[in-house]
mmCIF file of C-alpha atoms in Angstrom:
data_model
loop_
_atom_site.group_PDB
_atom_site.id
_atom_site.type_symbol
_atom_site.label_atom_id
_atom_site.label_comp_id
_atom_site.label_asym_id
_atom_site.label_seq_id
_atom_site.Cartn_x
_atom_site.Cartn_y
_atom_site.Cartn_z
ATOM 1 C CA UNK A 165 0.163 0.137 -0.025
ATOM 2 C CA UNK A 166 0.820 3.817 -0.178
ATOM 3 C CA UNK A 167 1.830 3.945 3.374
ATOM 4 C CA UNK A 168 4.772 1.457 3.128
ATOM 5 C CA UNK A 169 6.791 4.207 1.523
ATOM 6 C CA UNK A 170 4.975 7.262 3.240
ATOM 7 C CA UNK A 171 6.693 9.275 5.760
ATOM 8 C CA UNK A 172 4.421 9.287 8.587
ATOM 9 C CA UNK A 173 6.588 11.964 10.350
ATOM 10 C CA UNK A 174 6.379 14.557 7.478
ATOM 11 C CA UNK A 175 3.717 16.690 6.014
ATOM 12 C CA UNK A 176 2.587 15.844 2.661
ATOM 13 C CA UNK A 177 4.319 18.447 0.075
ATOM 14 C CA UNK A 178 1.020 18.765 -1.847
ATOM 15 C CA UNK A 179 -1.135 19.316 1.167
ATOM 16 C CA UNK A 180 -1.855 22.860 2.280
ATOM 17 C CA UNK A 181 -2.885 23.990 5.969
ATOM 18 C CA UNK A 182 -5.019 26.909 6.711
ATOM 19 C CA UNK A 183 -7.414 28.517 9.069
ATOM 20 C CA UNK A 184 -10.958 27.826 8.922
ATOM 21 C CA UNK A 185 -13.245 30.063 11.097
ATOM 22 C CA UNK A 186 -16.211 28.740 13.119
ATOM 23 C CA UNK A 187 -19.317 30.665 13.288
ATOM 24 C CA UNK A 188 -18.071 32.553 16.418
ATOM 25 C CA UNK A 189 -15.104 33.367 14.697
ATOM 26 C CA UNK A 190 -12.816 30.519 16.564
ATOM 27 C CA UNK A 191 -9.664 29.591 14.492
ATOM 28 C CA UNK A 192 -9.667 25.754 13.412
ATOM 29 C CA UNK A 193 -6.918 24.425 11.886
ATOM 30 C CA UNK A 194 -7.696 22.708 8.512
ATOM 31 C CA UNK A 195 -5.539 20.400 5.923
ATOM 32 C CA UNK A 196 -6.640 20.121 2.579
ATOM 33 C CA UNK A 197 -4.990 17.650 0.212
ATOM 34 C CA UNK A 198 -6.419 17.367 -3.244
ATOM 35 C CA UNK A 199 -5.599 15.362 -6.047
ATOM 36 C CA UNK A 200 -2.533 16.552 -8.357
ATOM 37 C CA UNK A 201 -3.477 18.840 -10.969
ATOM 38 C CA UNK A 202 -4.967 17.071 -14.127
ATOM 39 C CA UNK A 203 -6.296 13.987 -12.230
ATOM 40 C CA UNK A 204 -10.056 13.788 -11.431
ATOM 41 C CA UNK A 205 -10.752 12.991 -7.965
ATOM 42 C CA UNK A 206 -12.791 10.018 -7.079
ATOM 43 C CA UNK A 207 -14.505 11.908 -4.602
ATOM 44 C CA UNK A 208 -14.017 13.606 -1.390
ATOM 45 C CA UNK A 209 -13.292 12.360 2.209
ATOM 46 C CA UNK A 210 -13.562 14.674 5.392
ATOM 47 C CA UNK A 211 -11.605 12.929 8.421
ATOM 48 C CA UNK A 212 -12.707 13.787 11.980
ATOM 49 C CA UNK A 213 -10.264 12.678 14.505
ATOM 50 C CA UNK A 214 -10.836 11.825 18.257
ATOM 51 C CA UNK A 215 -10.231 13.475 21.440
ATOM 52 C CA UNK A 216 -6.431 14.194 21.823
ATOM 53 C CA UNK A 217 -5.963 13.502 18.162
ATOM 54 C CA UNK A 218 -4.207 15.961 15.711
ATOM 55 C CA UNK A 219 -4.039 16.058 11.810
ATOM 56 C CA UNK A 220 -0.561 14.487 11.759
ATOM 57 C CA UNK A 221 -1.634 11.653 13.737
ATOM 58 C CA UNK A 222 -3.676 10.055 11.085
ATOM 59 C CA UNK A 223 -1.434 11.035 7.974
ATOM 60 C CA UNK A 224 -0.903 7.247 7.090
ATOM 61 C CA UNK A 225 -4.698 6.592 6.523
ATOM 62 C CA UNK A 226 -5.120 9.900 4.623
ATOM 63 C CA UNK A 227 -2.465 9.031 2.413
ATOM 64 C CA UNK A 228 -3.846 5.569 1.736
ATOM 65 C CA UNK A 229 -7.031 7.294 0.520
ATOM 66 C CA UNK A 230 -5.200 10.120 -1.334
ATOM 67 C CA UNK A 231 -3.308 7.298 -3.003
ATOM 68 C CA UNK A 232 -6.687 5.730 -3.898
ATOM 69 C CA UNK A 233 -7.755 8.932 -5.736
ATOM 70 C CA UNK A 234 -9.831 10.589 -3.081
ATOM 71 C CA UNK A 235 -9.435 14.398 -2.116
ATOM 72 C CA UNK A 236 -8.708 14.704 1.559
ATOM 73 C CA UNK A 237 -9.735 17.125 4.100
ATOM 74 C CA UNK A 238 -8.766 16.938 7.939
ATOM 75 C CA UNK A 239 -8.825 19.143 10.892
ATOM 76 C CA UNK A 240 -8.017 19.850 14.601
ATOM 77 C CA UNK A 241 -11.064 20.065 16.814
ATOM 78 C CA UNK A 242 -11.586 23.091 18.842
ATOM 79 C CA UNK A 243 -9.672 22.713 22.059
ATOM 80 C CA UNK A 244 -7.072 20.525 20.771
ATOM 81 C CA UNK A 245 -4.124 20.091 18.284
ATOM 82 C CA UNK A 246 -3.470 23.802 16.975
ATOM 83 C CA UNK A 247 -7.099 24.629 17.308
ATOM 84 C CA UNK A 248 -6.750 25.009 20.971
ATOM 85 C CA UNK A 249 -6.961 29.007 21.367
ATOM 86 C CA UNK A 250 -6.760 29.562 25.275
ATOM 87 C CA UNK A 251 -8.652 26.459 26.241
ATOM 88 C CA UNK A 252 -6.544 24.300 28.528
ATOM 89 C CA UNK A 253 -6.311 20.507 28.702
ATOM 90 C CA UNK A 254 -9.167 20.163 26.098
ATOM 91 C CA UNK A 255 -11.645 20.991 28.645
ATOM 92 C CA UNK A 256 -15.310 21.462 27.539
ATOM 93 C CA UNK A 257 -18.392 22.160 29.381
ATOM 94 C CA UNK A 258 -20.609 21.114 26.199
ATOM 95 C CA UNK A 259 -20.136 19.202 22.942
ATOM 96 C CA UNK A 260 -22.447 21.870 21.508
ATOM 97 C CA UNK A 261 -19.874 23.939 19.915
ATOM 98 C CA UNK A 262 -17.862 21.024 18.571
ATOM 99 C CA UNK A 263 -21.026 19.684 16.901
ATOM 100 C CA UNK A 264 -21.731 23.232 15.482
ATOM 101 C CA UNK A 265 -18.141 23.587 14.033
ATOM 102 C CA UNK A 266 -18.486 20.278 12.577
ATOM 103 C CA UNK A 267 -21.637 20.690 11.005
ATOM 104 C CA UNK A 268 -20.700 24.100 9.558
ATOM 105 C CA UNK A 269 -17.175 22.822 8.263
ATOM 106 C CA UNK A 270 -19.057 19.829 6.672
ATOM 107 C CA UNK A 271 -21.429 22.053 5.013
ATOM 108 C CA UNK A 272 -18.785 24.402 3.518
ATOM 109 C CA UNK A 273 -16.454 21.625 2.555
ATOM 110 C CA UNK A 274 -19.159 19.856 0.694
ATOM 111 C CA UNK A 275 -20.071 22.952 -1.404
ATOM 112 C CA UNK A 276 -16.138 23.306 -2.119
ATOM 113 C CA UNK A 277 -14.857 19.866 -2.894
ATOM 114 C CA UNK A 278 -15.971 17.185 -5.618
ATOM 115 C CA UNK A 279 -18.555 14.563 -4.691
ATOM 116 C CA UNK A 280 -19.395 11.962 -4.059
ATOM 117 C CA UNK A 281 -18.622 13.017 -0.215
ATOM 118 C CA UNK A 282 -17.807 10.648 2.524
ATOM 119 C CA UNK A 283 -17.314 11.480 6.451
ATOM 120 C CA UNK A 284 -15.055 9.365 8.167
ATOM 121 C CA UNK A 285 -14.793 9.828 12.244
ATOM 122 C CA UNK A 286 -12.731 8.149 14.927
ATOM 123 C CA UNK A 287 -13.718 7.824 18.315
ATOM 124 C CA UNK A 288 -14.780 11.213 19.682
ATOM 125 C CA UNK A 289 -14.933 12.356 15.912
ATOM 126 C CA UNK A 290 -17.304 9.224 15.015
ATOM 127 C CA UNK A 291 -19.612 10.252 17.634
ATOM 128 C CA UNK A 292 -19.909 13.893 16.622
ATOM 129 C CA UNK A 293 -20.134 12.640 12.927
ATOM 130 C CA UNK A 294 -22.945 10.543 13.737
ATOM 131 C CA UNK A 295 -24.730 13.067 15.806
ATOM 132 C CA UNK A 296 -24.600 15.428 12.789
ATOM 133 C CA UNK A 297 -26.031 12.632 10.675
ATOM 134 C CA UNK A 298 -28.990 12.087 12.956
ATOM 135 C CA UNK A 299 -29.459 15.595 13.543
ATOM 136 C CA UNK A 300 -28.604 17.539 10.214
ATOM 137 C CA UNK A 301 -29.225 14.856 7.561
ATOM 138 C CA UNK A 302 -26.300 16.244 5.492
ATOM 139 C CA UNK A 303 -26.547 14.501 1.866
ATOM 140 C CA UNK A 304 -23.131 12.391 2.281
ATOM 141 C CA UNK A 305 -23.058 9.174 0.003
ATOM 142 C CA UNK A 306 -21.511 7.342 2.895
ATOM 143 C CA UNK A 307 -19.908 7.364 6.458
ATOM 144 C CA UNK A 308 -17.375 5.526 8.237
ATOM 145 C CA UNK A 309 -17.238 5.364 11.976
ATOM 146 C CA UNK A 310 -14.009 3.917 13.446
ATOM 147 C CA UNK A 311 -14.227 2.899 17.062
ATOM 148 C CA UNK A 312 -17.241 5.631 17.486
ATOM 149 C CA UNK A 313 -17.586 6.681 21.051
ATOM 150 C CA UNK A 314 -21.172 5.635 21.248
ATOM 151 C CA UNK A 315 -20.650 4.579 24.857
ATOM 152 C CA UNK A 316 -17.780 4.780 27.267
ATOM 153 C CA UNK A 317 -16.134 1.636 28.403
ATOM 154 C CA UNK A 318 -16.587 1.911 32.356
ATOM 155 C CA UNK A 319 -16.274 -1.732 32.930
ATOM 156 C CA UNK A 320 -16.588 -3.399 35.494
ATOM 157 C CA UNK A 321 -18.795 -0.485 36.829
ATOM 158 C CA UNK A 322 -22.002 0.292 34.742
ATOM 159 C CA UNK A 323 -22.081 3.602 32.638
ATOM 160 C CA UNK A 324 -24.685 5.250 34.692
ATOM 161 C CA UNK A 325 -22.312 5.215 37.546
ATOM 162 C CA UNK A 326 -19.686 6.831 35.491
ATOM 163 C CA UNK A 327 -22.062 9.471 34.202
ATOM 164 C CA UNK A 328 -23.398 10.279 37.976
ATOM 165 C CA UNK A 329 -19.738 10.548 39.099
ATOM 166 C CA UNK A 330 -18.945 12.895 36.509
ATOM 167 C CA UNK A 331 -21.941 14.786 37.232
ATOM 168 C CA UNK A 332 -21.272 15.019 41.007
ATOM 169 C CA UNK A 333 -17.556 16.122 40.336
ATOM 170 C CA UNK A 334 -18.929 19.008 38.190
ATOM 171 C CA UNK A 335 -21.582 19.980 40.878
ATOM 172 C CA UNK A 336 -19.280 20.460 43.471
ATOM 173 C CA UNK A 337 -16.884 22.883 41.420
ATOM 174 C CA UNK A 338 -14.423 20.290 39.894
ATOM 175 C CA UNK A 339 -15.344 20.275 36.299
ATOM 176 C CA UNK A 340 -12.023 21.367 35.055
ATOM 177 C CA UNK A 341 -10.240 18.947 37.310
ATOM 178 C CA UNK A 342 -8.747 16.133 35.264
ATOM 179 C CA UNK A 343 -10.586 13.027 35.886
ATOM 180 C CA UNK A 344 -7.521 10.810 36.537
ATOM 181 C CA UNK A 345 -3.434 11.605 37.217
ATOM 182 C CA UNK A 346 -1.943 11.339 33.802
ATOM 183 C CA UNK A 347 1.107 13.114 32.687
ATOM 184 C CA UNK A 348 1.018 15.601 29.652
ATOM 185 C CA UNK A 349 3.946 13.696 28.544
ATOM 186 C CA UNK A 350 2.415 10.564 27.129
ATOM 187 C CA UNK A 351 3.919 7.300 28.203
ATOM 188 C CA UNK A 352 6.463 5.276 26.077
ATOM 189 C CA UNK A 353 5.999 2.861 23.632
ATOM 190 C CA UNK A 354 5.365 -0.383 25.448
ATOM 191 C CA UNK A 355 3.343 1.257 28.253
ATOM 192 C CA UNK A 356 -0.235 0.686 29.519
ATOM 193 C CA UNK A 357 -1.430 3.742 27.335
ATOM 194 C CA UNK A 358 0.077 1.908 24.014
ATOM 195 C CA UNK A 359 -1.872 -1.448 24.874
ATOM 196 C CA UNK A 360 -5.247 0.622 24.907
ATOM 197 C CA UNK A 361 -4.310 2.297 21.691
ATOM 198 C CA UNK A 362 -2.412 0.221 19.292
ATOM 199 C CA UNK A 363 -0.332 -2.830 19.247
ATOM 200 C CA UNK A 364 2.075 -1.387 16.849
ATOM 201 C CA UNK A 365 4.929 0.327 18.631
ATOM 202 C CA UNK A 366 5.967 2.156 15.651
ATOM 203 C CA UNK A 367 2.954 3.766 14.885
ATOM 204 C CA UNK A 368 2.338 4.436 18.491
ATOM 205 C CA UNK A 369 5.980 6.167 18.635
ATOM 206 C CA UNK A 370 4.823 8.496 15.592
ATOM 207 C CA UNK A 371 2.468 10.286 17.983
ATOM 208 C CA UNK A 372 5.170 10.935 20.443
ATOM 209 C CA UNK A 373 7.293 12.366 17.856
ATOM 210 C CA UNK A 374 5.078 14.638 16.898
ATOM 211 C CA UNK A 375 4.309 15.764 20.375
ATOM 212 C CA UNK A 376 7.885 16.327 21.059
ATOM 213 C CA UNK A 377 7.886 18.866 18.407
ATOM 214 C CA UNK A 378 4.431 20.239 19.544
ATOM 215 C CA UNK A 379 4.224 19.683 23.357
ATOM 216 C CA UNK A 380 0.429 21.424 23.315
ATOM 217 C CA UNK A 381 -0.872 18.731 21.295
ATOM 218 C CA UNK A 382 -0.781 16.676 24.520
ATOM 219 C CA UNK A 383 -3.866 17.106 26.428
ATOM 220 C CA UNK A 384 -3.500 14.527 29.312
ATOM 221 C CA UNK A 385 -6.690 13.109 31.208
ATOM 222 C CA UNK A 386 -10.312 14.452 30.339
ATOM 223 C CA UNK A 387 -11.579 16.828 32.619
ATOM 224 C CA UNK A 388 -14.812 15.688 34.673
ATOM 225 C CA UNK A 389 -16.608 18.464 32.530
ATOM 226 C CA UNK A 390 -15.538 17.012 29.370
ATOM 227 C CA UNK A 391 -16.674 13.427 30.728
ATOM 228 C CA UNK A 392 -20.143 14.712 31.722
ATOM 229 C CA UNK A 393 -20.461 16.680 28.643
ATOM 230 C CA UNK A 394 -19.536 13.449 26.666
ATOM 231 C CA UNK A 395 -22.259 11.417 28.514
ATOM 232 C CA UNK A 396 -24.900 14.342 27.953
ATOM 233 C CA UNK A 397 -24.055 14.008 24.047
ATOM 234 C CA UNK A 398 -24.201 10.510 23.792
ATOM 235 C CA UNK A 399 -27.586 10.240 25.338
ATOM 236 C CA UNK A 400 -28.790 12.215 22.311
ATOM 237 C CA UNK A 401 -28.057 9.357 20.120
ATOM 238 C CA UNK A 402 -31.486 7.846 20.763
ATOM 239 C CA UNK A 403 -33.017 4.702 18.936
ATOM 240 C CA UNK A 404 -35.201 7.285 17.017
ATOM 241 C CA UNK A 405 -32.424 9.484 15.894
ATOM 242 C CA UNK A 406 -30.251 6.315 14.762
ATOM 243 C CA UNK A 407 -33.230 4.896 12.974
ATOM 244 C CA UNK A 408 -33.708 8.203 10.706
ATOM 245 C CA UNK A 409 -30.195 7.902 9.333
ATOM 246 C CA UNK A 410 -30.662 6.690 5.923
ATOM 247 C CA UNK A 411 -27.138 6.556 4.312
ATOM 248 C CA UNK A 412 -24.811 3.768 4.152
ATOM 249 C CA UNK A 413 -22.869 3.823 7.304
ATOM 250 C CA UNK A 414 -19.719 1.285 8.037
ATOM 251 C CA UNK A 415 -18.880 0.662 11.663
ATOM 252 C CA UNK A 416 -15.558 -0.627 12.978
ATOM 253 C CA UNK A 417 -15.194 -1.732 16.204
ATOM 254 C CA UNK A 418 -12.638 -3.590 18.569
ATOM 255 C CA UNK A 419 -13.861 -6.106 20.855
ATOM 256 C CA UNK A 420 -11.287 -5.445 23.371
ATOM 257 C CA UNK A 421 -11.439 -1.797 23.232
ATOM 258 C CA UNK A 422 -10.621 -0.354 26.657
ATOM 259 C CA UNK A 423 -12.026 3.344 26.042
ATOM 260 C CA UNK A 424 -15.369 3.229 24.160
ATOM 261 C CA UNK A 425 -18.008 0.427 24.465
ATOM 262 C CA UNK A 426 -18.027 -2.455 21.904
ATOM 263 C CA UNK A 427 -21.711 -3.172 22.902
ATOM 264 C CA UNK A 428 -22.626 0.238 22.577
ATOM 265 C CA UNK A 429 -21.413 0.257 18.621
ATOM 266 C CA UNK A 430 -23.125 -3.096 18.278
ATOM 267 C CA UNK A 431 -26.516 -1.776 19.577
ATOM 268 C CA UNK A 432 -26.253 1.362 17.184
ATOM 269 C CA UNK A 433 -25.428 -0.897 14.153
ATOM 270 C CA UNK A 434 -28.730 -2.610 14.814
ATOM 271 C CA UNK A 435 -30.813 0.448 14.656
ATOM 272 C CA UNK A 436 -28.909 2.113 11.571
ATOM 273 C CA UNK A 437 -31.030 1.193 8.544
ATOM 274 C CA UNK A 438 -28.117 0.590 6.330
ATOM 275 C CA UNK A 439 -25.341 -0.207 8.653
ATOM 276 C CA UNK A 440 -22.389 -2.528 8.075
ATOM 277 C CA UNK A 441 -20.562 -3.730 11.289
ATOM 278 C CA UNK A 442 -17.193 -5.246 11.562
ATOM 279 C CA UNK A 443 -16.017 -6.133 15.028
ATOM 280 C CA UNK A 444 -12.136 -7.020 15.128
ATOM 281 C CA UNK A 445 -11.115 -9.390 18.059
ATOM 282 C CA UNK A 446 -7.495 -8.506 18.304
ATOM 283 C CA UNK A 447 -7.471 -4.815 17.458
ATOM 284 C CA UNK A 448 -7.085 -2.035 20.076
ATOM 285 C CA UNK A 449 -9.034 1.171 20.078
ATOM 286 C CA UNK A 450 -7.052 3.222 17.054
ATOM 287 C CA UNK A 451 -7.879 0.630 14.475
ATOM 288 C CA UNK A 452 -6.424 2.847 11.621
ATOM 289 C CA UNK A 453 -3.277 2.736 13.487
ATOM 290 C CA UNK A 454 -2.855 -0.929 14.267
ATOM 291 C CA UNK A 455 -0.120 -3.365 13.213
ATOM 292 C CA UNK A 456 0.127 -5.125 9.818
ATOM 293 C CA UNK A 457 -1.562 -7.004 8.264
ATOM 294 C CA UNK A 458 -4.604 -5.809 10.389
ATOM 295 C CA UNK A 459 -4.481 -2.433 9.372
ATOM 296 C CA UNK A 460 -4.144 -3.174 5.676
ATOM 297 C CA UNK A 461 -7.109 -5.382 5.865
ATOM 298 C CA UNK A 462 -9.086 -2.462 7.732
ATOM 299 C CA UNK A 463 -8.099 0.007 4.959
ATOM 300 C CA UNK A 464 -9.256 -2.670 2.466
ATOM 301 C CA UNK A 465 -12.599 -3.229 4.228
ATOM 302 C CA UNK A 466 -13.088 0.703 3.978
ATOM 303 C CA UNK A 467 -12.241 0.939 0.256
ATOM 304 C CA UNK A 468 -14.513 -1.997 -0.544
ATOM 305 C CA UNK A 469 -17.446 -0.219 1.460
ATOM 306 C CA UNK A 470 -16.629 3.196 -0.365
ATOM 307 C CA UNK A 471 -16.690 1.576 -3.757
ATOM 308 C CA UNK A 472 -20.053 0.232 -3.155
ATOM 309 C CA UNK A 473 -21.615 3.239 -1.397
ATOM 310 C CA UNK A 474 -20.301 5.679 -3.623
ATOM 311 C CA UNK A 475 -21.162 4.010 -6.915
#
C-alpha cells in the first residue's frame, strides 16, 4: 500500500494547511490534500479525529485514501491540536460547540469539493459525525465510523455510575479537574497507554515524535466536565435518531476496546437502517493505526465499502 513508503513524520508536500473560521470566529486548523492537477478525484473524504488527536497523527490512512484517488480534508477539533486557542487541557463544558463546528465545516466542505462526499470519524470524531448525521441529515454518500464513542467503556462499573460520578464532580466545582492522574507527556512505547491504543509500537511512537515537537498537542486526561459533556451528548443518540439515518454507514469496532463500548457500537449498528458492522477481536482502540496485516485489512474493508456506497 501507499503507506509502506509514506513518511508518517512529515507533512505531505502537496497538502495545504489553513485556518477555517467557525461561526463564532474561533480558528480551526485545517488540512486540504487534493489530487494532483489534471487528475480527477474519485470523490472527497472529510476525516474527523478523536479526543486528543491532531491532523498529523492520521497522515498514514489519509495518504492511503489520497493514493486511492480521494481528495482529503482533515482538521483539529476546537480545544486540541493547533485549534486550542486559550482552552486548557481540552476542557469542554458541552459538546455543542464541537457539533456546530463540525456541521458548519462539513457544509462548507461539501460546497467546495468534488463528490461523492464521505465522512470518516474516529472515536469522539465518530460520535460527533454520527450526531451530525442524525441531527442535520447532510447529503453524504456514506460514512465510516471507526471505534465511535457511542458509549464509554467504564467496566466493571456500569455506564450510569460513570455518568453520575462526572456530574457529581461538576456540581461540587471540579469540572475543570482532570478525571484521573495522567502526565502531559504521553507514556512511552510498551506502556499501558500504548496497549489501549494500538499493538504497533512504531505507529504509537509516531504520535510521541509529533508531540515532542508540538508539546501542546498532549492534552492529558479529560476533565470531569468533558466527561459529563460526553455522557450528555451520547444520551442524545436515541433509537429514534439512529433509525432516521438513511445513508450507508460502516461501523468498525474493537472487541477489546478499553476506551469506548463495543456493545454500544453493536447496539447502534442494529438500529442504523443501512449499517455494516465489523468487529475486530484483536484490535485496540486506534484501529486505523494498528499493526500489519490488520491495518491493511481494515483499509481494504473501508475501500470496498466506499466503492459500493459511492458507485
